[in-house]
XYZ file of C-alpha atoms in Angstrom:
616
model
C -10.446 -15.208 8.232
C -11.915 -11.956 9.550
C -9.523 -8.965 8.795
C -9.077 -8.583 12.647
C -7.924 -11.515 13.998
C -4.380 -13.136 13.947
C -3.617 -16.742 12.906
C -4.505 -19.648 15.802
C -1.449 -20.607 17.477
C -1.292 -24.531 16.767
C 0.530 -27.474 18.263
C 2.383 -30.113 17.191
C 2.972 -33.623 18.708
C 5.285 -35.974 17.398
C 4.783 -37.726 14.116
C 1.475 -35.209 13.638
C 1.150 -34.770 8.943
C 2.523 -31.073 8.443
C 0.993 -29.527 5.106
C 3.412 -27.609 2.663
C 1.361 -25.229 1.094
C 2.061 -23.170 -1.968
C 1.549 -19.562 -3.199
C 2.266 -17.321 -6.164
C 5.116 -17.051 -8.117
C 6.372 -13.851 -7.736
C 8.768 -10.923 -9.597
C 9.823 -7.317 -8.480
C 11.509 -7.082 -12.273
C 7.524 -7.656 -13.758
C 5.443 -6.728 -10.787
C 2.694 -9.726 -12.258
C 2.207 -13.026 -10.034
C 1.539 -15.972 -11.821
C -0.288 -19.244 -10.051
C 2.469 -22.221 -8.463
C 0.853 -24.590 -10.770
C 1.775 -22.285 -14.483
C 4.782 -24.008 -14.710
C 4.635 -27.466 -14.514
C 5.855 -28.215 -11.188
C 4.693 -31.941 -9.117
C 0.606 -31.759 -9.204
C -1.109 -33.448 -6.053
C -3.271 -35.977 -6.898
C -6.628 -33.100 -6.183
C -5.175 -29.263 -5.982
C -7.385 -27.420 -3.201
C -7.870 -23.924 -3.077
C -7.397 -22.374 0.260
C -10.004 -20.081 1.048
C -8.644 -16.663 0.316
C -10.469 -12.856 1.688
C -10.548 -10.210 -0.159
C -7.450 -8.467 -0.145
C -5.750 -11.945 -0.340
C -7.307 -11.726 -4.216
C -6.817 -8.002 -4.742
C -2.904 -9.264 -4.194
C -3.059 -12.011 -6.658
C -2.473 -14.409 -3.974
C -3.352 -17.763 -4.775
C -2.706 -20.389 -1.892
C -3.415 -24.602 -3.278
C -1.615 -27.833 -1.917
C 1.564 -29.432 -3.121
C 2.813 -32.276 -3.492
C 5.617 -31.443 0.141
C 4.542 -33.285 3.371
C 6.187 -33.775 6.825
C 5.952 -36.186 9.217
C 6.527 -33.923 13.002
C 9.581 -33.978 14.431
C 10.430 -36.747 11.577
C 14.056 -35.637 9.429
C 13.454 -37.333 5.786
C 16.572 -36.940 2.856
C 16.251 -37.445 -0.574
C 12.452 -37.828 -0.757
C 11.270 -38.279 -4.293
C 8.475 -35.790 -4.769
C 7.580 -36.586 -8.697
C 9.736 -36.177 -12.039
C 8.045 -34.768 -14.671
C 8.582 -34.164 -18.530
C 9.294 -31.325 -19.973
C 7.508 -30.306 -23.025
C 8.617 -27.205 -25.361
C 5.762 -24.826 -23.367
C 6.898 -25.864 -20.075
C 10.226 -25.528 -21.052
C 9.858 -22.464 -22.613
C 7.838 -20.938 -19.505
C 10.443 -22.045 -16.930
C 13.011 -19.877 -19.034
C 11.020 -16.480 -19.141
C 10.321 -17.351 -15.388
C 14.311 -17.468 -14.896
C 14.828 -14.492 -17.136
C 11.853 -12.391 -14.834
C 13.934 -13.763 -11.642
C 9.988 -14.757 -10.810
C 10.516 -16.845 -6.366
C 8.206 -19.445 -5.496
C 6.718 -18.781 -2.217
C 6.023 -21.696 -0.173
C 4.246 -21.548 3.405
C 4.162 -23.565 6.709
C 1.792 -22.648 9.826
C 1.135 -19.366 8.200
C 4.380 -18.677 8.220
C 6.195 -17.823 4.521
C 9.491 -19.134 3.472
C 12.098 -17.681 4.157
C 15.743 -18.543 2.406
C 19.144 -17.753 4.579
C 21.168 -14.923 2.740
C 25.163 -16.176 2.481
C 26.902 -13.563 4.694
C 30.423 -12.829 4.633
C 30.976 -11.559 8.001
C 29.576 -14.393 11.175
C 28.923 -11.427 13.506
C 26.459 -10.161 11.149
C 22.869 -10.936 12.730
C 21.211 -13.300 9.162
C 19.042 -12.640 6.739
C 16.794 -13.193 4.800
C 14.804 -13.110 1.240
C 10.896 -13.584 0.870
C 10.472 -17.339 -1.071
C 13.518 -19.270 -2.901
C 13.794 -18.602 -6.987
C 13.162 -20.561 -9.806
C 16.134 -21.302 -11.238
C 18.901 -19.905 -12.382
C 21.324 -18.937 -16.347
C 25.021 -18.632 -16.380
C 26.727 -17.330 -19.962
C 28.549 -20.705 -21.649
C 31.548 -18.634 -23.875
C 33.647 -22.338 -24.013
C 32.384 -25.641 -25.726
C 29.678 -26.533 -28.505
C 26.639 -25.142 -26.195
C 27.274 -21.249 -26.255
C 24.834 -18.745 -25.048
C 22.606 -19.353 -22.162
C 22.452 -21.874 -19.951
C 19.315 -22.376 -17.780
C 18.787 -24.067 -14.384
C 15.922 -25.070 -12.587
C 16.614 -25.294 -8.273
C 14.777 -29.165 -8.604
C 15.903 -29.968 -5.156
C 14.878 -28.174 -2.073
C 16.517 -28.655 1.480
C 13.722 -27.415 4.180
C 14.824 -26.487 7.546
C 11.602 -26.020 10.202
C 12.182 -24.788 13.604
C 10.294 -25.499 16.564
C 9.488 -24.350 20.086
C 9.426 -27.179 23.127
C 6.702 -26.935 25.279
C 8.793 -27.509 28.081
C 5.399 -28.703 30.375
C 4.340 -30.443 27.643
C 5.510 -32.456 24.828
C 3.968 -29.923 22.343
C 5.337 -28.191 20.155
C 4.765 -25.604 17.802
C 6.427 -24.553 14.485
C 8.423 -20.911 14.985
C 10.322 -20.867 11.868
C 10.811 -22.269 8.549
C 13.355 -21.977 5.884
C 14.679 -23.476 2.490
C 18.058 -23.933 0.613
C 17.294 -24.795 -3.224
C 19.693 -25.998 -4.673
C 19.707 -27.537 -9.051
C 20.866 -31.321 -9.157
C 20.265 -33.417 -12.266
C 19.214 -36.326 -10.862
C 20.808 -39.964 -12.947
C 18.503 -43.487 -11.939
C 19.212 -46.547 -13.813
C 14.997 -47.544 -14.585
C 13.146 -45.530 -13.277
C 9.881 -46.865 -10.938
C 7.156 -44.708 -9.987
C 5.896 -45.925 -7.008
C 9.254 -46.712 -5.938
C 11.842 -44.595 -7.349
C 15.434 -45.473 -6.884
C 18.238 -42.694 -7.143
C 21.979 -42.605 -8.332
C 22.597 -39.460 -7.095
C 21.553 -39.433 -3.666
C 19.294 -42.267 -1.155
C 17.649 -41.829 2.424
C 20.244 -42.742 3.546
C 22.997 -40.359 3.028
C 22.866 -36.613 2.598
C 22.906 -34.812 -0.641
C 25.812 -32.780 -1.650
C 24.554 -30.681 -3.967
C 27.854 -28.879 -5.089
C 28.851 -32.571 -6.122
C 26.459 -32.732 -9.101
C 25.934 -31.597 -12.180
C 22.820 -28.838 -12.250
C 19.167 -29.683 -13.916
C 19.085 -27.784 -17.493
C 16.180 -26.367 -18.303
C 16.131 -28.355 -22.113
C 12.460 -29.492 -24.056
C 11.989 -33.577 -23.476
C 13.794 -33.293 -20.425
C 12.777 -35.266 -17.280
C 13.354 -33.837 -14.343
C 13.328 -35.354 -11.131
C 12.297 -33.236 -8.437
C 13.474 -34.271 -4.645
C 13.390 -32.729 -1.640
C 14.933 -33.182 2.671
C 13.725 -31.893 5.461
C 15.311 -31.715 9.157
C 14.009 -29.948 12.082
C 15.604 -28.433 14.713
C 14.398 -26.892 17.785
C 14.643 -23.469 18.826
C 14.571 -21.530 21.649
C 12.211 -18.362 19.514
C 8.952 -18.325 21.082
C 6.045 -18.417 18.839
C 4.607 -15.210 19.562
C 7.947 -13.391 17.975
C 8.274 -16.209 15.495
C 7.458 -13.664 12.578
C 10.999 -11.168 13.656
C 13.156 -13.223 10.946
C 11.008 -11.516 8.006
C 9.631 -8.493 9.954
C 14.061 -7.341 11.335
C 14.723 -3.819 9.895
C 18.435 -2.029 9.912
C 16.883 0.722 9.715
C 15.230 2.753 12.479
C 17.349 4.696 12.786
C 15.830 6.272 8.958
C 12.969 6.421 10.211
C 13.901 8.686 13.363
C 15.443 10.716 10.655
C 12.495 10.995 8.764
C 10.324 11.977 11.617
C 12.724 14.641 13.003
C 12.585 16.009 9.892
C 9.206 16.284 9.544
C 9.224 17.648 12.348
C 11.512 20.837 11.797
C 8.990 21.207 8.775
C 5.693 21.336 11.236
C 7.625 23.491 13.702
C 8.962 26.142 11.347
C 4.816 26.692 9.962
C 3.979 26.295 13.885
C 6.020 28.795 13.900
C 4.709 31.041 11.012
C 0.931 30.237 12.063
C 1.730 31.387 15.284
C 3.439 35.026 13.843
C 0.616 35.368 12.526
C -2.292 34.552 14.574
C -0.741 36.069 17.746
C 0.901 38.966 16.446
C -0.845 39.929 12.985
C -4.281 39.114 13.349
C -4.456 39.346 17.184
C -3.482 43.422 16.078
C -5.594 43.026 12.307
C -8.374 42.413 14.763
C -7.520 45.312 17.469
C -7.389 48.048 15.015
C -10.314 47.489 13.020
C -12.515 47.159 16.765
C -11.094 49.905 16.837
C -11.272 52.142 14.180
C -13.941 55.359 15.057
C -14.626 57.101 11.779
C -16.600 56.280 8.566
C -12.582 57.978 6.970
C -10.383 56.166 8.736
C -12.312 52.657 7.155
C -12.597 54.072 3.901
C -8.480 54.082 3.959
C -7.970 51.425 5.575
C -6.112 48.144 3.498
C -6.089 44.060 4.154
C -8.348 41.042 4.375
C -10.625 42.713 6.873
C -12.822 45.085 3.512
C -13.601 41.972 1.785
C -15.904 40.999 4.988
C -18.832 41.088 2.561
C -17.073 38.755 0.051
C -15.424 35.645 1.381
C -18.356 33.732 1.619
C -19.075 34.275 -1.710
C -19.820 30.926 -3.180
C -17.449 29.767 -5.559
C -17.691 28.864 -9.250
C -18.486 25.552 -9.284
C -19.039 24.949 -5.784
C -21.287 21.146 -5.936
C -18.203 19.935 -7.425
C -16.322 21.849 -4.406
C -18.351 19.864 -2.750
C -18.294 16.129 -4.284
C -13.973 16.715 -3.448
C -14.543 16.950 -0.196
C -17.482 14.681 0.974
C -14.356 12.075 -1.148
C -11.566 13.875 1.294
C -13.596 13.281 4.274
C -14.379 9.209 3.581
C -10.334 8.939 2.365
C -9.612 10.952 6.649
C -12.089 8.580 7.872
C -10.656 5.416 6.595
C -7.303 5.859 6.609
C -7.482 7.004 10.291
C -9.564 3.940 11.447
C -6.757 1.844 9.191
C -3.811 2.999 11.642
C -5.870 2.756 14.507
C -6.169 -1.349 14.023
C -3.184 -1.470 12.401
C -1.728 0.009 15.676
C -3.844 -1.755 17.951
C -1.751 -5.405 16.395
C -5.198 -6.128 13.787
C -3.261 -6.032 10.529
C -0.145 -7.524 10.795
C 1.570 -9.465 7.764
C 0.687 -12.553 9.859
C -3.057 -11.451 8.049
C -2.366 -11.701 4.763
C -5.041 -10.008 3.249
C -6.115 -8.141 6.160
C -5.403 -4.210 5.619
C -6.177 -4.606 1.950
C -9.473 -5.662 2.946
C -10.464 -3.563 6.406
C -9.300 -0.968 3.621
C -11.955 -1.787 0.799
C -14.625 -2.556 3.800
C -13.850 0.705 5.772
C -14.432 3.058 2.538
C -17.093 1.238 1.832
C -18.680 2.171 5.253
C -17.464 6.186 5.283
C -19.353 6.984 2.607
C -21.853 7.919 5.213
C -19.512 10.516 6.290
C -19.209 11.706 2.751
C -22.894 12.127 2.190
C -23.388 14.139 5.201
C -20.435 16.109 5.501
C -21.058 16.867 1.449
C -24.052 17.793 2.255
C -24.040 20.487 4.890
C -21.357 22.498 2.834
C -24.129 22.525 -0.063
C -26.789 23.933 1.922
C -24.451 26.471 2.994
C -23.865 27.533 -0.337
C -27.663 27.905 -0.886
C -28.027 24.415 -3.413
C -30.943 22.586 -3.509
C -30.437 20.174 -5.514
C -29.110 17.863 -3.128
C -29.982 14.612 -4.646
C -27.338 15.234 -8.031
C -24.888 16.215 -5.720
C -25.280 13.003 -3.894
C -25.488 11.161 -7.243
C -21.962 12.995 -7.771
C -20.709 12.015 -4.407
C -21.533 8.564 -4.917
C -20.207 8.163 -8.431
C -17.397 10.142 -8.971
C -14.785 8.819 -7.655
C -14.795 5.762 -7.452
C -16.362 5.559 -11.107
C -12.264 7.203 -11.557
C -11.021 4.390 -9.983
C -12.651 1.564 -10.828
C -12.064 2.336 -14.964
C -8.564 2.027 -14.705
C -8.564 -0.601 -11.881
C -10.971 -2.348 -14.861
C -8.663 -0.990 -17.617
C -5.169 -2.485 -15.352
C -7.569 -5.971 -14.556
C -7.360 -6.184 -18.672
C -4.320 -6.069 -19.001
C -3.537 -8.170 -16.147
C -5.834 -10.479 -17.327
C -3.893 -10.563 -20.897
C -1.072 -11.873 -19.475
C -2.135 -14.924 -17.709
C -1.264 -13.817 -14.308
C -2.796 -14.849 -11.047
C -2.907 -11.057 -9.893
C -5.764 -10.474 -12.485
C -8.989 -9.921 -10.007
C -11.166 -13.254 -11.356
C -14.659 -12.127 -11.757
C -16.591 -13.058 -9.127
C -13.949 -10.823 -6.733
C -15.200 -7.937 -9.712
C -19.063 -8.666 -8.803
C -18.366 -8.271 -4.960
C -16.411 -4.705 -4.926
C -19.507 -3.828 -7.679
C -22.143 -5.195 -5.013
C -20.451 -3.133 -2.393
C -20.181 0.091 -4.395
C -23.444 0.251 -5.470
C -25.243 -2.372 -2.722
C -23.245 -0.581 0.100
C -21.386 2.670 0.187
C -24.352 4.704 -2.729
C -27.219 3.852 0.391
C -25.003 5.244 2.744
C -24.038 8.278 1.139
C -27.624 8.998 0.457
C -28.487 8.678 4.472
C -25.768 10.909 5.430
C -26.330 13.083 2.332
C -30.270 12.925 4.112
C -29.374 13.336 7.159
C -26.748 16.399 6.252
C -29.316 18.440 4.332
C -32.083 18.291 7.011
C -30.308 20.215 9.302
C -30.384 23.907 9.146
C -27.625 25.590 6.532
C -24.189 26.999 8.480
C -24.787 30.404 9.153
C -22.153 32.422 7.981
C -20.518 34.850 10.073
C -20.992 37.857 8.167
C -22.971 38.943 5.586
C -22.202 38.824 1.468
C -22.809 41.489 -0.666
C -24.760 41.654 -3.724
C -21.823 42.973 -5.928
C -19.043 40.948 -6.116
C -15.370 43.587 -5.514
C -12.954 44.354 -8.218
C -9.848 42.626 -6.742
C -6.509 44.301 -7.369
C -3.413 43.309 -9.821
C -1.983 40.545 -7.198
C 1.867 40.608 -6.880
C 3.284 37.110 -9.702
C 3.735 35.039 -6.510
C 0.117 35.472 -6.135
C -1.029 34.620 -8.682
C -3.330 30.964 -8.019
C -0.168 28.839 -9.711
C 2.143 29.304 -8.514
C 1.223 29.488 -4.743
C -0.837 25.913 -5.115
C 2.777 24.616 -6.559
C 4.462 26.300 -3.367
C 1.772 25.294 -0.898
C 2.000 21.201 -1.566
C 5.734 21.172 -1.230
C 6.157 20.833 2.772
C 3.445 18.011 2.544
C 4.711 16.628 0.819
C 8.430 17.743 2.537
C 7.014 15.951 5.392
C 5.988 13.325 4.147
C 8.277 11.726 1.404
C 10.962 9.615 3.435
C 8.165 7.038 4.380
C 7.164 7.047 1.653
C 10.064 5.299 0.480
C 9.539 2.864 2.561
C 6.267 2.018 1.392
C 6.789 2.020 -2.150
C 9.775 -0.988 -1.196
C 6.704 -2.832 0.568
C 4.082 -2.528 -2.170
C 6.626 -3.235 -5.296
C 9.928 -5.078 -3.993
C 7.580 -7.666 -1.921
C 8.915 -6.286 1.377
C 6.699 -6.388 4.261
C 5.624 -3.026 5.395
C 4.650 -3.264 9.735
C 5.970 -0.119 11.150
C 2.702 1.607 11.955
C 3.410 3.728 15.224
C 6.540 5.791 12.916
C 3.026 6.334 9.976
C 0.541 7.090 12.434
C 2.784 9.704 13.638
C 3.679 11.117 9.557
C -0.204 11.118 9.309
C -0.228 13.508 12.131
C 2.674 15.590 11.113
C 0.770 15.324 7.478
C -2.112 16.349 8.810
C -0.668 19.428 10.373
C 1.153 20.663 8.050
C -1.923 20.656 5.000
C -3.646 23.031 7.857
C -0.488 25.103 8.846
C 0.778 25.560 4.711
C -3.106 26.217 4.042
C -3.534 28.219 6.408
C -0.432 30.783 6.162
C -1.139 31.221 2.475
C -4.781 31.801 2.786
C -4.082 34.772 5.106
C -1.696 35.944 2.659
C -4.199 35.719 0.308
C -7.248 37.577 1.950
C -3.975 40.045 3.199
C -3.707 40.821 -0.859
C -7.607 41.243 -1.426
C -8.459 38.528 -3.354
C -10.983 36.483 -2.080
C -11.656 33.519 -4.482
C -9.803 31.329 -1.052
C -12.129 28.137 -1.630
C -11.000 26.514 -4.420
C -7.136 27.231 -3.737
C -7.668 26.191 0.101
C -7.971 22.942 -1.621
C -5.780 22.846 -4.556
C -2.971 24.138 -2.555
C -2.499 21.025 -0.001
C -3.326 19.250 -2.202
C -0.576 19.473 -5.069
C 1.595 17.727 -2.335
C -0.401 14.634 -4.791
C 1.691 16.526 -7.966
C 4.534 15.558 -5.970
C 4.244 11.998 -4.817
C 3.059 11.101 -8.740
C 6.799 12.345 -9.536
C 8.800 10.829 -7.106
C 6.813 7.408 -7.546
C 8.480 7.989 -10.958
C 11.896 8.527 -10.246
C 11.279 5.802 -7.198
C 10.000 3.807 -11.225
C 13.658 4.378 -12.418
C 16.726 4.829 -9.565
C 14.595 1.480 -7.534
C 12.967 -0.896 -10.051
C 14.207 -3.203 -12.430
C 11.049 -2.973 -14.258
C 11.439 -4.321 -18.335
C 8.011 -4.975 -18.974
C 5.924 -2.536 -20.630
C 2.742 -4.084 -19.344
C 4.140 -4.032 -15.692
C 5.429 -0.577 -16.690
C 1.769 0.829 -17.363
C 0.355 -1.543 -14.136
C 2.949 0.157 -11.749
C 1.925 4.435 -12.946
C -1.357 3.038 -13.402
C -2.007 2.269 -9.743
C 0.421 5.306 -8.872
C -2.212 7.169 -10.497
C -4.614 6.153 -8.315
C -2.014 6.322 -5.280
C -1.281 9.967 -5.665
C -5.645 10.951 -6.755
C -6.402 9.042 -3.520
C -3.601 11.872 -1.942
C -4.829 14.978 -3.800
C -8.050 13.897 -2.558
C -7.165 13.454 1.785
C -4.816 16.427 1.583
C -7.268 18.973 -0.149
C -9.659 17.862 1.991
C -7.903 18.534 5.194
C -5.909 22.086 3.464
C -9.712 23.289 2.588
C -11.130 22.372 6.025
C -7.812 24.202 8.031
C -8.590 27.307 6.314
C -12.639 26.664 6.669
C -12.237 26.956 10.139
C -9.307 29.488 10.219
C -11.806 32.834 7.254
C -14.398 31.870 9.698
C -12.378 32.402 12.601
C -10.713 35.268 12.007
C -14.252 37.229 10.340
C -15.790 36.287 13.723
C -14.148 38.247 15.656
C -13.881 41.843 13.716
C -17.066 43.728 14.629
C -19.267 45.084 11.279
C -21.157 47.630 10.644
């Protein structure tokens, strides 16, 4: 399904067959998804894999058919799915998955199954969990079987809500809920073709608490059963996802945005003060200096006019990082716009991930162009070498980390491991589309005339005076990253929760506002610190401008470590490595994005002020 399309609206008539599909088993404790049939559940005669898009495969989704089939608006009770005998290996797998609190994810008509949470206060709106637990364990302190007793949720009570079209008899599915329970079914003689249970039968509704739970044990027979009831609902088809997106913390998002706006207003005030009062006064004074003697006595940023545009050390590497940042900025901006227009809603699973990967590839054109333009300004001649670095440096580092993490997931036999075919597709997108586009962009950028500096650069570099402790590069770079991070950290909490705690993230309007605030904050803090640096007669501003805004990524990584220890219950070493590996990739991307925003703001500012003064 292309990422621009939402799920199709299907209409059903009375008695139409409905097929429940199964997705991965997921756990917030391990972050390692498993295929549904990894556990010894009832299998259909032939397992058919639904075609997943690139984003779904990268997320570890594995959507397959199941034995659960319903007839539209026809209730059924105590339907036997199958009986299985647990081998020691199967029993061990069930126990491990119950220990790690795995949840089963199912789907009907593209709606994920929701489990109603029990409410103490009936006046509150109902809340739901994603997927139902594989089972539960209880401690036994009495009797012969001391220790832990594992029970499997082998009976599922489904509830399908539908909305009826008043004009026709057609219905649409608007809700899919399940209440799982564990029941040790009893029977006299087992007949595969016509199984009859003593615990329940098609004419009586099952009362779960009246029966013993089904224990997980070696060589135990487990009978899987289900009920289904259909219920009419007033929910319109267009708002059927509201159940899953029920958010009670809009106030926190507004608080986050107000907090960020305060930072922006404070910085904007400082920038306005520098621009209007100080700079205006400086430029007026510098332009009124009559004699050579007065000019020699003058201090401040004007003195650096012969050195401020001197190319920095490792100028080629700076071009590579600026180009990569432009690629990231383009990808983020276009993705946000798509999301705001509703193309990337949660009903379109994997759409967001697919969009990010494809946009990253196609933005290679702008990356090559911007790095080549900057490189030519630095009087560089080896544009092909820079282009190769541009095409391979950032993706190479990310792909290496990703490959190592994928090998670890594969070692755990998890469905989250990206298959060889998908890995090949990613490499093809990189080498087949991204690299050529970077070269095309570089070629076009290098053909353009070089950007002219507003002032001439002296042949001999000027001596930089001793700097105060607070103007040392390390200190000012670390200080510069605090405010951009402060502008986004509350929204960051929601993003991390949606990634690591299996929640849906859909509030792209808030996210877009926060993104705009981030861009403004990065630009303003870099301009302020760059001005102070030039006033203290230090002209090494190129790299410092990039690192000042980029240092916010360090705070992002430290916050992700804080989040790991305070919010997540990850116990496995592999899962911890996965978390920090993916957060390292995320922080590296954030560094490139924010650094480039800071660099471009500072570049514009420096060109602006030096083109405003008369220089003999």
